[in-house]
Amino acid sequence: TGSLEPLSSTNLEDLLFYMKGLRAQYKEKSKAKFRVVGRERFPSTTYSTTPAGLTIKYLPSGSSFYSITDAETDDVIVPFGTGSKLSCDSTGNYFNLDLQGYQPERYYTLEYRIQSGSDTPDETDQYFDEGFTFKVTL
């Protein structure tokens, strides 16, 4: 994760979640990297040379998932599960997607689930469906 800091469980309750560089269209036989960004909605005030609102933190490893749904038929293409965990590198969370088997000229929606407090009575799931869509083209 490099120099990134984790989002704590208290930060997860008030999280600003967005995608970085999401394109409207992707080619049918391409491989794409989708960047996912989470940060505090109201960061604590500190004196720094970097604005706190721009500080990217990484989502909990092992408990952040994505799901892909066909927007026309509402069929779930990639369900939440161990095969849809988000990865992390020094610039933030991401996942790679091979678009080889996706139907061209269709729209797909992305949804995210973040678990906090895994294996405890306080476990909560947060879902983020902010209209993240993309189209697969020929």
PDB file of N, CA and C in Angstrom, residues 26-32 97-104 108 136-137:
ATOM      1  N   TYR A  26     -15.608   0.940 -23.179  1.00  0.00           N
ATOM      2  CA  TYR A  26     -14.432   0.082 -23.251  1.00  0.00           C
ATOM      3  C   TYR A  26     -14.614  -0.869 -24.422  1.00  0.00           C
ATOM      4  N   LYS A  27     -13.528  -1.223 -25.089  1.00  0.00           N
ATOM      5  CA  LYS A  27     -13.577  -2.153 -26.220  1.00  0.00           C
ATOM      6  C   LYS A  27     -13.868  -3.568 -25.726  1.00  0.00           C
ATOM      7  N   GLU A  28     -14.547  -4.336 -26.568  1.00  0.00           N
ATOM      8  CA  GLU A  28     -15.017  -5.671 -26.204  1.00  0.00           C
ATOM      9  C   GLU A  28     -13.890  -6.617 -25.767  1.00  0.00           C
ATOM     10  N   LYS A  29     -12.783  -6.614 -26.431  1.00  0.00           N
ATOM     11  CA  LYS A  29     -11.717  -7.569 -26.128  1.00  0.00           C
ATOM     12  C   LYS A  29     -10.556  -6.932 -25.369  1.00  0.00           C
ATOM     13  N   SER A  30     -10.853  -5.881 -24.627  1.00  0.00           N
ATOM     14  CA  SER A  30      -9.792  -5.191 -23.894  1.00  0.00           C
ATOM     15  C   SER A  30      -9.728  -5.672 -22.445  1.00  0.00           C
ATOM     16  N   LYS A  31      -8.666  -5.252 -21.789  1.00  0.00           N
ATOM     17  CA  LYS A  31      -8.500  -5.480 -20.361  1.00  0.00           C
ATOM     18  C   LYS A  31      -8.401  -4.104 -19.712  1.00  0.00           C
ATOM     19  N   ALA A  32      -9.213  -3.880 -18.696  1.00  0.00           N
ATOM     20  CA  ALA A  32      -9.283  -2.555 -18.072  1.00  0.00           C
ATOM     21  C   ALA A  32      -8.931  -2.639 -16.596  1.00  0.00           C
ATOM     22  N   LEU A  97     -10.192  -6.108 -15.050  1.00  0.00           N
ATOM     23  CA  LEU A  97     -11.325  -6.796 -15.646  1.00  0.00           C
ATOM     24  C   LEU A  97     -11.037  -7.100 -17.106  1.00  0.00           C
ATOM     25  N   ASP A  98     -11.179  -8.365 -17.469  1.00  0.00           N
ATOM     26  CA  ASP A  98     -11.038  -8.795 -18.858  1.00  0.00           C
ATOM     27  C   ASP A  98     -12.437  -8.760 -19.471  1.00  0.00           C
ATOM     28  N   LEU A  99     -12.637  -7.924 -20.465  1.00  0.00           N
ATOM     29  CA  LEU A  99     -13.962  -7.721 -21.060  1.00  0.00           C
ATOM     30  C   LEU A  99     -14.240  -8.664 -22.227  1.00  0.00           C
ATOM     31  N   GLN A 100     -13.454  -9.708 -22.363  1.00  0.00           N
ATOM     32  CA  GLN A 100     -13.568 -10.655 -23.470  1.00  0.00           C
ATOM     33  C   GLN A 100     -14.974 -11.255 -23.603  1.00  0.00           C
ATOM     34  N   GLY A 101     -15.595 -11.688 -22.535  1.00  0.00           N
ATOM     35  CA  GLY A 101     -16.879 -12.377 -22.622  1.00  0.00           C
ATOM     36  C   GLY A 101     -18.100 -11.484 -22.445  1.00  0.00           C
ATOM     37  N   TYR A 102     -17.915 -10.189 -22.395  1.00  0.00           N
ATOM     38  CA  TYR A 102     -19.040  -9.284 -22.176  1.00  0.00           C
ATOM     39  C   TYR A 102     -19.753  -8.982 -23.491  1.00  0.00           C
ATOM     40  N   GLN A 103     -21.068  -8.869 -23.420  1.00  0.00           N
ATOM     41  CA  GLN A 103     -21.897  -8.600 -24.590  1.00  0.00           C
ATOM     42  C   GLN A 103     -21.620  -7.179 -25.093  1.00  0.00           C
ATOM     43  N   PRO A 104     -21.229  -7.030 -26.366  1.00  0.00           N
ATOM     44  CA  PRO A 104     -20.974  -5.678 -26.876  1.00  0.00           C
ATOM     45  C   PRO A 104     -22.264  -4.878 -27.032  1.00  0.00           C
ATOM     46  N   TYR A 108     -23.160  -1.750 -18.402  1.00  0.00           N
ATOM     47  CA  TYR A 108     -22.965  -2.518 -17.183  1.00  0.00           C
ATOM     48  C   TYR A 108     -22.816  -1.560 -16.020  1.00  0.00           C
ATOM     49  N   VAL A 136     -19.710  -1.559 -23.137  1.00  0.00           N
ATOM     50  CA  VAL A 136     -18.760  -2.351 -23.905  1.00  0.00           C
ATOM     51  C   VAL A 136     -19.099  -2.181 -25.364  1.00  0.00           C
ATOM     52  N   THR A 137     -18.115  -1.779 -26.174  1.00  0.00           N
ATOM     53  CA  THR A 137     -18.332  -1.523 -27.607  1.00  0.00           C
ATOM     54  C   THR A 137     -17.519  -2.488 -28.450  1.00  0.00           C
TER      55      THR A 137
END
